[in-house]
C-alpha positions as CSV (number, residue, x, y, z in Angstrom):
1,T,-9.1,-24.8,4.7
2,S,-12.0,-26.4,6.6
3,F,-13.1,-25.9,10.2
4,E,-15.8,-27.2,12.4
5,G,-18.7,-24.8,12.6
6,L,-21.9,-24.7,14.7
7,G,-23.5,-28.1,15.2
8,A,-20.3,-29.9,14.3
9,A,-20.8,-29.1,10.6
10,I,-17.6,-28.9,8.5
11,I,-17.4,-25.6,6.7
12,S,-15.1,-24.7,3.9
13,L,-13.6,-21.3,4.3
14,V,-12.1,-19.4,1.4
15,K,-10.0,-16.3,2.1
16,G,-9.0,-13.7,-0.5
17,K,-6.5,-10.9,-0.4
18,P,-7.8,-8.4,-2.9
19,V,-5.0,-5.9,-2.2
20,A,-2.1,-8.5,-2.0
21,N,-0.6,-7.4,-5.4
22,L,-1.2,-3.7,-5.1
23,V,1.6,-1.2,-4.2
24,T,1.2,0.9,-1.1
25,K,0.4,4.1,-3.0
26,A,-2.5,2.4,-4.8
27,I,-3.9,1.1,-1.6
28,W,-3.8,4.6,0.1
29,H,-5.4,6.1,-3.1
30,F,-8.2,3.6,-2.9
31,L,-8.8,4.2,0.9
32,H,-8.9,8.0,0.4
33,T,-11.2,7.6,-2.7
34,I,-13.9,5.7,-0.7
35,C,-13.3,7.8,2.4
36,V,-12.2,5.1,4.8
37,P,-11.2,6.4,8.2
38,V,-7.5,5.6,8.9
39,N,-5.3,5.8,12.0
40,S,-3.8,9.3,12.3
41,L,-0.4,7.7,13.1
42,H,0.0,6.7,9.4
43,A,0.3,10.4,8.5
44,Q,3.1,10.7,11.1
45,V,5.5,8.2,9.3
46,H,4.2,5.2,11.2
47,V,3.6,2.8,8.3
48,S,2.7,-0.1,10.5
49,T,0.8,0.3,13.8
50,G,0.4,-2.1,16.7
51,C,0.4,-1.9,20.5
52,V,1.6,1.4,22.1
53,P,5.1,0.2,23.2
54,C,5.8,-1.4,19.8
55,T,4.6,1.3,17.4
56,R,7.4,3.5,16.3
57,P,8.4,5.1,13.0
58,G,10.5,2.9,10.9
59,L,14.0,4.0,9.7
60,P,14.6,4.7,6.0
61,W,16.4,1.4,5.4
62,Q,14.0,-0.8,7.3
63,H,11.1,-2.8,6.0
64,E,7.7,-1.0,6.5
65,K,6.7,-3.6,9.2
66,E,9.8,-3.0,11.3
67,G,8.5,0.2,12.8
């Protein structure tokens, strides 16, 4: 993907997703290993967090982003 940068220069942008193929357990292990601060709601069964009215715990049969 390219976009127009400062001074009308065209800049190529490469995006990577280093955790795209990791399972959730591996991601959490990595975050705890390198001491990344995380939202305390994740410890309270909120797999996905967003705005206040939309953040709620997902039900067991729902996809993790439905909560």
